[in-house]
CSV table of C-alpha atoms and ligand atoms in Angstrom, one decimal:
chain,number,residue,atom,x,y,z
A,1036,MET,CA,24.0,19.2,-19.2
A,1037,PRO,CA,24.8,23.0,-18.7
A,1038,ILE,CA,21.7,25.6,-18.2
A,1039,MET,CA,20.9,28.8,-20.3
A,1040,GLY,CA,24.8,28.6,-21.4
A,1041,THR,CA,26.3,29.1,-18.0
A,1042,ALA,CA,29.0,26.5,-16.6
A,1043,LEU,CA,26.4,25.5,-13.8
A,1044,ASP,CA,26.0,21.6,-13.9
A,1045,ILE,CA,22.5,21.0,-12.4
A,1046,THR,CA,20.8,17.9,-12.2
A,1047,ASP,CA,16.9,18.2,-12.1
A,1048,LYS,CA,15.5,15.7,-10.0
A,1049,LEU,CA,11.9,16.1,-11.4
A,1050,PRO,CA,13.1,15.8,-15.1
A,1051,ARG,CA,9.7,14.4,-16.4
A,1052,SER,CA,7.8,17.3,-14.5
A,1053,GLY,CA,6.9,20.7,-16.2
A,1054,THR,CA,4.5,23.1,-14.6
A,1055,THR,CA,1.5,21.4,-12.8
A,1056,ILE,CA,-1.4,21.1,-15.0
A,1057,PHE,CA,-3.5,23.4,-12.6
A,1058,THR,CA,-0.9,26.5,-13.0
A,1059,VAL,CA,-1.4,25.7,-16.9
A,1060,MET,CA,-5.0,25.4,-17.0
A,1061,SER,CA,-5.9,28.4,-14.5
A,1062,GLN,CA,-3.5,30.8,-16.7
A,1063,LEU,CA,-5.0,29.6,-19.8
A,1064,ALA,CA,-8.7,30.2,-18.5
A,1065,GLN,CA,-7.3,33.9,-17.7
A,1066,GLU,CA,-5.5,34.6,-21.0
A,1067,VAL,CA,-8.5,33.5,-22.8
A,1068,GLY,CA,-11.2,34.8,-20.3
A,1069,ALA,CA,-12.6,31.0,-20.0
A,1070,ILE,CA,-15.0,30.2,-17.3
A,1071,ASN,CA,-12.3,28.5,-14.8
A,1072,LEU,CA,-13.5,25.2,-13.8
A,1073,SER,CA,-10.0,23.6,-13.8
A,1074,GLN,CA,-8.0,24.3,-10.7
A,1075,GLY,CA,-10.2,23.2,-7.6
A,1076,PHE,CA,-11.1,26.2,-5.7
A,1077,PRO,CA,-14.3,28.2,-4.8
A,1078,ASP,CA,-15.5,31.2,-6.6
A,1079,PHE,CA,-17.5,32.4,-3.8
A,1080,PRO,CA,-16.6,34.3,-0.3
A,1081,ILE,CA,-15.6,32.5,3.0
A,1082,ASP,CA,-17.6,32.9,5.9
A,1083,PRO,CA,-17.1,36.8,7.0
A,1084,LYS,CA,-17.0,35.2,10.9
A,1085,LEU,CA,-13.9,33.6,9.8
A,1086,ILE,CA,-12.3,36.8,8.8
A,1087,ASP,CA,-13.3,38.7,11.9
A,1088,LEU,CA,-11.7,35.9,13.7
A,1089,VAL,CA,-8.4,36.5,12.0
A,1090,GLU,CA,-8.7,40.1,11.8
A,1091,ARG,CA,-9.1,40.0,15.8
A,1092,ALA,CA,-6.0,37.7,16.2
A,1093,MET,CA,-4.0,40.2,14.2
A,1094,ARG,CA,-5.0,43.1,16.2
A,1095,ASP,CA,-4.5,41.0,19.6
A,1096,GLY,CA,-1.0,40.8,18.5
A,1097,ARG,CA,-1.1,37.4,17.6
A,1098,ASN,CA,1.5,37.7,14.9
A,1099,GLN,CA,4.7,36.4,16.1
A,1100,TYR,CA,5.8,32.3,15.5
A,1101,ALA,CA,3.3,29.8,16.7
A,1102,PRO,CA,4.9,26.8,18.2
A,1103,MET,CA,6.2,24.2,16.1
A,1104,ALA,CA,3.4,21.6,15.9
A,1105,GLY,CA,0.7,24.2,15.8
A,1106,LEU,CA,-1.2,26.2,18.3
A,1107,PRO,CA,-2.4,24.0,21.5
A,1108,ALA,CA,-5.8,25.2,21.2
A,1109,LEU,CA,-5.9,24.4,17.5
A,1110,ARG,CA,-4.6,21.3,17.8
A,1111,GLU,CA,-6.8,20.5,21.0
A,1112,ALA,CA,-9.9,21.8,18.6
A,1113,ILE,CA,-8.7,19.1,15.9
A,1114,VAL,CA,-8.4,16.2,18.2
A,1115,GLY,CA,-12.4,17.0,19.5
A,1116,LYS,CA,-13.2,16.8,16.1
A,1117,VAL,CA,-12.0,13.8,15.0
A,1118,ASP,CA,-12.9,12.1,18.2
A,1119,ARG,CA,-16.5,13.4,17.8
A,1120,ILE,CA,-16.5,12.5,13.9
A,1121,TYR,CA,-14.6,9.1,13.8
A,1122,GLY,CA,-14.3,8.1,17.4
A,1123,ALA,CA,-10.6,8.6,17.1
A,1124,GLU,CA,-7.9,9.3,19.8
A,1125,TYR,CA,-5.2,11.1,19.4
A,1126,ASP,CA,-3.3,13.2,21.8
A,1127,ALA,CA,-3.2,17.0,21.0
A,1128,GLU,CA,0.6,17.2,22.4
A,1129,ALA,CA,2.5,14.5,20.3
A,1130,GLU,CA,0.0,13.4,17.9
A,1131,VAL,CA,-1.1,16.2,15.8
A,1132,THR,CA,1.0,18.9,13.5
A,1133,VAL,CA,-0.4,21.7,12.0
A,1134,THR,CA,1.0,22.2,8.3
A,1135,ALA,CA,1.5,24.7,5.5
A,1136,GLY,CA,-1.4,22.9,4.1
A,1137,ALA,CA,-1.7,19.2,2.8
A,1138,THR,CA,0.7,19.7,0.0
A,1139,GLN,CA,3.3,20.4,2.6
A,1140,ALA,CA,2.1,17.8,4.6
A,1141,LEU,CA,2.5,15.2,1.8
A,1142,PHE,CA,5.7,16.2,0.9
A,1143,THR,CA,7.0,16.3,4.5
A,1144,ALA,CA,5.5,12.5,5.3
A,1145,VAL,CA,7.4,11.5,2.3
A,1146,VAL,CA,10.7,13.0,3.0
A,1147,ALA,CA,10.4,11.6,6.8
A,1148,LEU,CA,9.7,8.0,5.8
A,1149,VAL,CA,11.0,7.2,2.3
A,1150,HIS,CA,14.7,6.1,1.9
A,1151,PRO,CA,16.5,6.0,-1.4
A,1152,GLY,CA,15.3,2.9,-3.3
A,1153,ASP,CA,12.2,2.3,-0.8
A,1154,GLU,CA,9.0,1.6,-2.8
A,1155,VAL,CA,5.9,4.0,-2.7
A,1156,ILE,CA,2.8,2.6,-4.0
A,1157,ILE,CA,0.8,5.4,-5.8
A,1158,MET,CA,-3.0,4.7,-7.4
A,1159,ASP,CA,-3.2,6.3,-10.8
A,1160,PRO,CA,-5.0,8.7,-11.6
A,1161,SER,CA,-3.2,10.1,-8.3
A,1162,TYR,CA,-3.0,13.6,-7.2
A,1163,ASP,CA,-0.1,15.5,-8.7
A,1164,CYS,CA,2.3,16.1,-6.0
A,1165,TYR,CA,2.3,12.5,-4.7
A,1166,ALA,CA,5.0,10.9,-7.0
A,1167,PRO,CA,7.3,14.2,-7.3
A,1168,ALA,CA,7.8,14.0,-3.8
A,1169,VAL,CA,9.0,10.2,-3.9
A,1170,LEU,CA,11.4,10.8,-6.8
A,1171,ALA,CA,12.7,13.9,-5.0
A,1172,VAL,CA,13.9,11.8,-2.1
A,1173,GLY,CA,15.1,9.0,-4.2
A,1174,GLY,CA,12.4,6.9,-3.7
A,1175,ILE,CA,10.5,4.5,-6.2
A,1176,PRO,CA,6.8,5.2,-7.1
A,1177,VAL,CA,5.3,2.4,-8.0
A,1178,HIS,CA,2.0,3.1,-10.2
A,1179,VAL,CA,-1.1,1.0,-9.4
A,1180,PRO,CA,-4.1,1.8,-11.6
A,1181,LEU,CA,-7.5,2.5,-9.5
A,1182,GLY,CA,-10.0,0.0,-10.8
A,1183,ASP,CA,-13.3,0.2,-13.2
A,1184,GLU,CA,-14.5,3.7,-13.6
A,1185,LEU,CA,-11.8,4.7,-11.3
A,1186,HIS,CA,-13.0,3.0,-8.2
A,1187,PHE,CA,-10.4,1.8,-5.9
A,1188,ASP,CA,-9.6,-2.1,-6.3
A,1189,ALA,CA,-7.5,-3.5,-3.5
A,1190,SER,CA,-6.5,-6.8,-5.4
A,1191,LEU,CA,-4.5,-4.4,-7.8
A,1192,VAL,CA,-2.5,-2.6,-4.7
A,1193,GLY,CA,-1.9,-6.4,-3.3
A,1194,LYS,CA,-0.2,-7.2,-6.3
A,1195,ALA,CA,2.1,-4.2,-6.0
A,1196,ILE,CA,3.5,-5.0,-2.3
A,1197,THR,CA,6.9,-6.1,-2.3
A,1198,ASP,CA,9.4,-6.3,0.6
A,1199,ARG,CA,11.1,-3.2,-0.5
A,1200,THR,CA,7.5,-1.1,0.0
A,1201,ARG,CA,7.7,1.9,2.7
A,1202,VAL,CA,4.6,3.6,1.8
A,1203,LEU,CA,1.2,3.0,0.3
A,1204,MET,CA,-0.6,6.3,-0.6
A,1205,ILE,CA,-4.3,6.5,-0.4
A,1206,ASN,CA,-6.9,9.3,-1.1
A,1207,SER,CA,-10.7,9.3,-0.3
A,1208,PRO,CA,-12.6,11.2,-1.4
A,1209,HIS,CA,-10.5,11.1,-4.8
A,1210,ASN,CA,-9.0,13.6,-6.6
A,1211,PRO,CA,-9.2,13.5,-9.5
A,1212,GLY,CA,-11.7,10.6,-9.8
A,1213,GLY,CA,-14.6,11.8,-7.5
A,1214,THR,CA,-14.8,8.2,-6.1
A,1215,VAL,CA,-15.0,7.2,-2.4
A,1216,LEU,CA,-13.3,4.2,-0.3
A,1217,ARG,CA,-15.6,2.2,1.4
A,1218,ARG,CA,-15.2,0.6,5.0
A,1219,THR,CA,-15.0,-2.6,3.2
A,1220,ASP,CA,-11.9,-1.6,1.1
A,1221,LEU,CA,-10.1,-0.2,4.4
A,1222,HIS,CA,-10.7,-3.6,5.8
A,1223,ARG,CA,-9.1,-5.2,2.6
A,1224,ILE,CA,-6.0,-2.6,3.2
A,1225,ALA,CA,-5.7,-3.6,6.9
A,1226,GLU,CA,-5.4,-7.3,5.8
A,1227,MET,CA,-2.8,-6.4,3.2
A,1228,LEU,CA,-1.0,-4.4,5.3
A,1229,ARG,CA,-1.3,-6.9,8.4
A,1230,GLY,CA,2.4,-8.0,9.6
A,1231,THR,CA,4.2,-5.6,6.8
A,1232,ASN,CA,6.4,-2.4,7.8
A,1233,ILE,CA,4.0,-0.5,5.5
A,1234,ILE,CA,3.2,2.8,6.2
A,1235,LEU,CA,-0.3,4.1,5.2
A,1236,VAL,CA,-0.1,8.1,4.0
A,1237,SER,CA,-3.8,8.9,4.0
A,1238,ASP,CA,-5.0,12.0,2.1
A,1239,GLU,CA,-8.2,12.7,3.4
A,1240,VAL,CA,-8.6,16.9,2.4
A,1241,TYR,CA,-12.4,16.1,1.1
A,1242,GLU,CA,-13.5,14.2,4.3
A,1243,HIS,CA,-16.4,16.5,4.5
A,1244,LEU,CA,-17.2,16.1,1.0
A,1245,VAL,CA,-19.3,12.8,0.4
A,1246,TYR,CA,-22.7,12.4,-1.3
A,1247,ASP,CA,-25.9,10.7,-1.2
A,1248,GLY,CA,-25.8,9.5,2.3
A,1249,LEU,CA,-22.6,7.8,1.8
A,1250,SER,CA,-20.0,8.5,5.2
A,1251,HIS,CA,-16.4,9.4,4.8
A,1252,ALA,CA,-14.5,6.1,5.5
A,1253,SER,CA,-11.5,7.1,7.2
A,1254,VAL,CA,-8.7,4.9,8.1
A,1255,MET,CA,-8.5,6.5,11.6
A,1256,ALA,CA,-11.9,4.8,12.3
A,1257,ILE,CA,-10.0,1.6,11.8
A,1258,PRO,CA,-7.8,1.1,14.7
A,1259,GLU,CA,-5.3,-1.4,13.1
A,1260,LEU,CA,-5.0,1.1,10.3
A,1261,GLN,CA,-4.9,4.2,12.5
A,1262,GLU,CA,-1.7,2.8,14.2
A,1263,ARG,CA,0.4,2.9,10.8
A,1264,SER,CA,-1.1,6.1,9.4
A,1265,ILE,CA,-0.1,9.3,8.5
A,1266,VAL,CA,-3.3,11.3,7.8
A,1267,VAL,CA,-3.4,14.3,6.1
A,1268,PHE,CA,-6.3,17.2,6.0
A,1269,SER,CA,-6.3,20.7,4.7
A,1270,PHE,CA,-8.5,23.7,6.1
A,1271,GLY,CA,-8.5,25.0,2.4
A,1272,LYS,CA,-11.2,22.7,1.5
A,1273,VAL,CA,-13.4,22.9,4.6
A,1274,PHE,CA,-13.8,26.5,4.9
A,1275,HIS,CA,-13.3,27.7,1.2
A,1276,ALA,CA,-10.0,29.5,2.1
A,1277,THR,CA,-7.8,27.5,-0.5
A,1278,GLY,CA,-5.6,30.4,-0.3
A,1279,TRP,CA,-4.7,30.3,3.4
A,1280,LYS,CA,-2.7,26.8,3.0
A,1281,VAL,CA,-3.3,25.5,6.2
A,1282,GLY,CA,-4.2,22.0,6.8
A,1283,TYR,CA,-2.7,19.1,9.6
A,1284,VAL,CA,-1.8,15.9,10.0
A,1285,LEU,CA,-2.5,13.3,12.8
A,1286,ALA,CA,-0.3,10.1,13.5
A,1287,PRO,CA,0.6,8.3,16.2
A,1288,ALA,CA,3.5,9.5,18.4
A,1289,LYS,CA,6.1,7.1,16.9
A,1290,LEU,CA,5.4,8.4,13.4
A,1291,MET,CA,4.8,12.1,14.3
A,1292,LYS,CA,8.0,12.3,15.9
A,1293,VAL,CA,9.9,11.5,12.3
A,1294,PHE,CA,7.3,13.8,10.8
A,1295,ARG,CA,8.2,16.6,12.8
A,1296,LYS,CA,11.8,16.2,12.6
A,1297,ILE,CA,11.3,17.4,9.0
A,1298,HIS,CA,8.6,19.7,9.5
A,1299,GLN,CA,10.8,22.0,11.9
A,1300,PHE,CA,13.3,22.1,9.2
A,1301,ASN,CA,11.0,22.7,6.4
A,1302,VAL,CA,8.2,25.5,7.7
A,1303,PHE,CA,9.0,25.3,11.1
A,1304,SER,CA,5.5,26.8,12.0
A,1305,VAL,CA,2.3,28.2,10.1
A,1306,ASN,CA,0.6,31.2,9.9
A,1307,THR,CA,-0.3,32.5,13.6
A,1308,PRO,CA,-3.5,34.7,13.6
A,1309,VAL,CA,-5.2,32.0,11.4
A,1310,GLN,CA,-4.5,29.2,13.5
A,1311,TYR,CA,-6.2,31.4,16.4
A,1312,ALA,CA,-9.0,31.7,13.9
A,1313,LEU,CA,-9.2,28.1,13.0
A,1314,ALA,CA,-9.2,27.1,16.6
A,1315,GLU,CA,-12.2,29.1,17.6
A,1316,TYR,CA,-13.9,28.4,14.3
A,1317,LEU,CA,-13.4,24.7,14.4
A,1318,ASP,CA,-14.9,24.0,18.0
A,1319,GLU,CA,-18.1,25.0,16.1
A,1320,PRO,CA,-19.7,21.8,14.3
A,1321,SER,CA,-22.2,23.8,12.4
A,1322,ASN,CA,-19.5,25.4,10.7
A,1323,TYR,CA,-18.8,22.2,8.8
A,1324,GLU,CA,-21.6,20.0,9.1
A,1325,GLY,CA,-23.6,21.4,6.4
A,1326,LEU,CA,-21.1,21.0,3.6
A,1327,SER,CA,-22.0,17.9,2.2
A,1328,ALA,CA,-25.4,19.0,1.4
A,1329,PHE,CA,-24.1,22.2,0.1
A,1330,PHE,CA,-21.7,20.9,-2.2
A,1331,GLN,CA,-24.0,17.9,-3.1
A,1332,ALA,CA,-26.6,20.5,-4.6
A,1333,LYS,CA,-23.8,22.0,-6.7
A,1334,ARG,CA,-23.0,18.7,-8.1
A,1335,ASP,CA,-26.6,17.9,-9.0
A,1336,ARG,CA,-26.9,21.1,-10.4
A,1337,PHE,CA,-24.0,20.8,-12.7
A,1338,ALA,CA,-24.4,17.1,-13.5
A,1339,ASP,CA,-28.3,18.0,-14.2
A,1340,GLY,CA,-27.4,20.6,-16.6
A,1341,LEU,CA,-25.0,18.5,-18.3
A,1342,ARG,CA,-27.5,15.7,-18.8
A,1343,SER,CA,-28.5,17.1,-22.3
A,1344,SER,CA,-25.1,17.8,-23.3
A,1345,ARG,CA,-22.6,15.4,-25.5
A,1346,PHE,CA,-20.7,14.7,-22.4
A,1347,ASP,CA,-20.8,11.4,-20.5
A,1348,LEU,CA,-20.8,12.0,-16.6
A,1349,LEU,CA,-18.8,9.4,-14.7
A,1350,ALA,CA,-20.1,8.7,-10.8
A,1351,CYS,CA,-19.3,11.6,-8.5
A,1352,GLU,CA,-19.7,10.3,-5.0
A,1353,GLY,CA,-17.3,13.0,-2.9
A,1354,SER,CA,-14.6,15.6,-3.6
A,1355,TYR,CA,-15.8,18.6,-5.7
A,1356,PHE,CA,-15.0,17.6,-9.0
A,1357,GLN,CA,-17.0,15.8,-11.7
A,1358,VAL,CA,-15.4,13.6,-14.3
A,1359,VAL,CA,-16.8,13.6,-17.7
A,1360,ASP,CA,-15.9,11.1,-20.7
A,1361,PHE,CA,-15.8,13.5,-24.3
A,1362,SER,CA,-15.6,10.4,-26.6
A,1363,ALA,CA,-19.0,11.5,-28.2
A,1364,ILE,CA,-17.6,14.5,-29.1
A,1365,SER,CA,-13.8,14.3,-30.0
A,1366,LEU,CA,-11.2,11.8,-30.7
A,1367,GLN,CA,-8.3,14.3,-29.5
A,1368,ASP,CA,-6.0,13.6,-26.5
A,1369,ASP,CA,-7.5,15.1,-23.7
A,1370,VAL,CA,-4.8,18.0,-23.2
A,1371,THR,CA,-5.3,18.9,-26.8
A,1372,PHE,CA,-9.4,18.9,-26.3
A,1373,ALA,CA,-9.1,20.9,-22.8
A,1374,THR,CA,-6.9,23.3,-24.6
A,1375,GLU,CA,-9.6,23.7,-27.3
A,1376,LEU,CA,-12.4,23.7,-25.0
A,1377,ALA,CA,-11.2,26.7,-23.0
A,1378,ARG,CA,-10.2,28.4,-26.2
A,1379,GLU,CA,-12.9,27.6,-28.4
A,1380,HIS,CA,-15.8,27.1,-26.4
A,1381,GLY,CA,-15.1,29.3,-23.0
A,1382,VAL,CA,-14.4,26.7,-20.4
A,1383,ALA,CA,-11.5,25.7,-18.6
A,1384,ALA,CA,-11.5,22.1,-17.4
A,1385,ILE,CA,-8.3,19.6,-16.5
A,1386,PRO,CA,-7.5,16.7,-18.4
A,1387,LEU,CA,-6.9,13.5,-16.3
A,1388,SER,CA,-3.7,12.0,-18.4
A,1389,PRO,CA,-1.5,14.1,-16.3
A,1390,PHE,CA,-2.3,12.5,-12.9
A,1391,TYR,CA,-1.0,9.4,-14.5
A,1392,ALA,CA,2.6,7.9,-15.0
A,1393,SER,CA,1.5,6.1,-18.2
A,1394,PRO,CA,-2.0,7.3,-19.7
A,1395,PRO,CA,-4.4,4.3,-20.6
A,1396,ARG,CA,-4.6,4.8,-24.2
A,1397,GLU,CA,-7.8,5.8,-25.5
A,1398,GLN,CA,-9.2,7.3,-22.3
A,1399,ARG,CA,-10.7,10.8,-22.7
A,1400,LEU,CA,-11.5,12.3,-19.8
A,1401,LEU,CA,-11.9,15.6,-18.1
A,1402,ARG,CA,-12.4,17.0,-14.4
A,1403,PHE,CA,-14.7,20.0,-13.6
A,1404,CYS,CA,-14.6,21.7,-10.7
A,1405,PHE,CA,-18.3,22.2,-9.2
A,1406,ALA,CA,-17.0,24.1,-6.4
A,1407,LYS,CA,-18.5,27.6,-7.9
A,1408,GLU,CA,-21.2,30.2,-7.6
A,1409,ASP,CA,-24.5,28.7,-9.0
A,1410,ALA,CA,-24.3,31.4,-11.7
A,1411,THR,CA,-20.9,30.5,-12.7
A,1412,LEU,CA,-22.1,26.6,-13.1
A,1413,ASP,CA,-25.3,27.8,-15.2
A,1414,ALA,CA,-23.0,29.9,-17.2
A,1415,ALA,CA,-20.4,26.8,-18.0
A,1416,ILE,CA,-23.4,24.4,-18.5
A,1417,GLU,CA,-24.9,26.7,-21.2
A,1418,ARG,CA,-21.5,26.7,-23.1
A,1419,LEU,CA,-20.8,23.1,-22.5
A,1420,CYS,CA,-24.5,22.1,-23.9
A,1421,ALA,CA,-23.9,23.9,-27.1
A,1422,ILE,CA,-20.8,21.7,-28.1
B,861,LIG,N1,-4.5,16.3,-1.3
B,861,LIG,C1,-5.6,16.8,-2.7
B,861,LIG,C2,-6.3,15.3,-3.0
B,861,LIG,C3,-6.2,17.7,-3.1
B,861,LIG,O1,-7.1,17.8,-3.8
B,861,LIG,C4,-5.5,18.8,-2.6
B,861,LIG,C5,-5.9,20.4,-3.2
B,861,LIG,N2,-6.4,21.0,-2.2
B,861,LIG,C6,-4.1,18.7,-1.5
B,861,LIG,C7,-4.1,17.3,-1.3
B,861,LIG,C8,-3.5,20.0,-1.3
B,861,LIG,O2,-4.2,20.7,-0.2
B,861,LIG,P1,-3.5,22.2,-0.3
B,861,LIG,O3,-4.0,23.0,-0.8
B,861,LIG,O4,-4.1,22.4,1.5
B,861,LIG,O5,-2.4,22.4,-0.2
B,862,LIG,N1,-6.1,20.9,-5.5
B,862,LIG,C1,-6.5,21.7,-6.2
B,862,LIG,C2,-7.0,20.8,-7.5
B,862,LIG,O1,-7.0,19.6,-7.5
B,862,LIG,C3,-5.0,22.4,-6.9
B,862,LIG,C4,-4.1,22.9,-5.9
B,862,LIG,C5,-2.8,23.6,-7.0
B,862,LIG,O2,-3.1,24.0,-7.6
B,862,LIG,N2,-1.8,23.0,-6.6
B,862,LIG,O3,-7.5,21.5,-8.1
């Protein structure tokens, strides 16, 4: 169909996608001056040490292209970290690639693995970039719901596997759900995938944000899964620097080889001075070890504050998102309610329906980001409790 009256004939690869809900809600928050608990990013500063390290790298002249797969020192630091935490062995040379954030990593993984007509199983609600990546390369997203209260249910996944399934995408801690996978879930996944040719793409960007004594169940800790997985991480979430857009991917050499073929023609390499800084900073475990306690305190502050509101809170086991049910307040759909909440009550949140191919009827859920200064959370709580 001609666009804007020109003779150009352009076929949109993502006709069902508009502007992402994160952009829409953050823009609305800014426009109406609402407290922005929508798009997931911290409103507090990063560690000044990290800024000093980047500055030093820049002044030392580390300003030209980094190696395609990432700075060797950073890849070594990553390998050391996952060995320390998950007992997972990776080769820094062949099995680690530094990416321009997790979004690029996920997109590159899909482009590298999915051929037209291949099926990719995605659990809904799913992070918003998964299905568009699959559609852009001619794959078929097969949407499978999470189970009760947004907890993973392996039996629902099992039913969706066919001989055309190429990839299973999983995410824990879950965005937007705030639930986490257990080791038993991973064992069920291992059983389901045994003997198949299915690759697991595991989005673990919130690995350090797991609460109440639970620990992060990584696919890397289960050798049978590790050998068929591309595992995706983001430094943005770990070091409160979402705007840096630096992340990484771990995968066995055979998988990494095809991943890098696409990566090299997509971004080639990632911001050099930031990689120097991260290499040094990551090597010190105390720089990320306290994250769960830090964010758990924020979750508790926000959740406790909302107890006297009319919002009904779902369990938040990980990530920095609290999901709430607003059925007791309004019977509007979630997008309308979220818009009104920002405009009339001055708090921006993310409605959950955009994370579904077919949103469940009568579901009224919103996601709030609690990665905020205590004063921001307190101000939002006051407004939310007044509704
Ligand atoms: N996956 C999930 C589950 C996310 O929440 C995000 C947002 N941080 C991403 C991927 C993308 O991460 P990045 O900002 O590093 O691209
Ligand atoms: N990951 C962030 C969130 O879930 C948003 C990232 C983005 O805006 N693309 O809110």
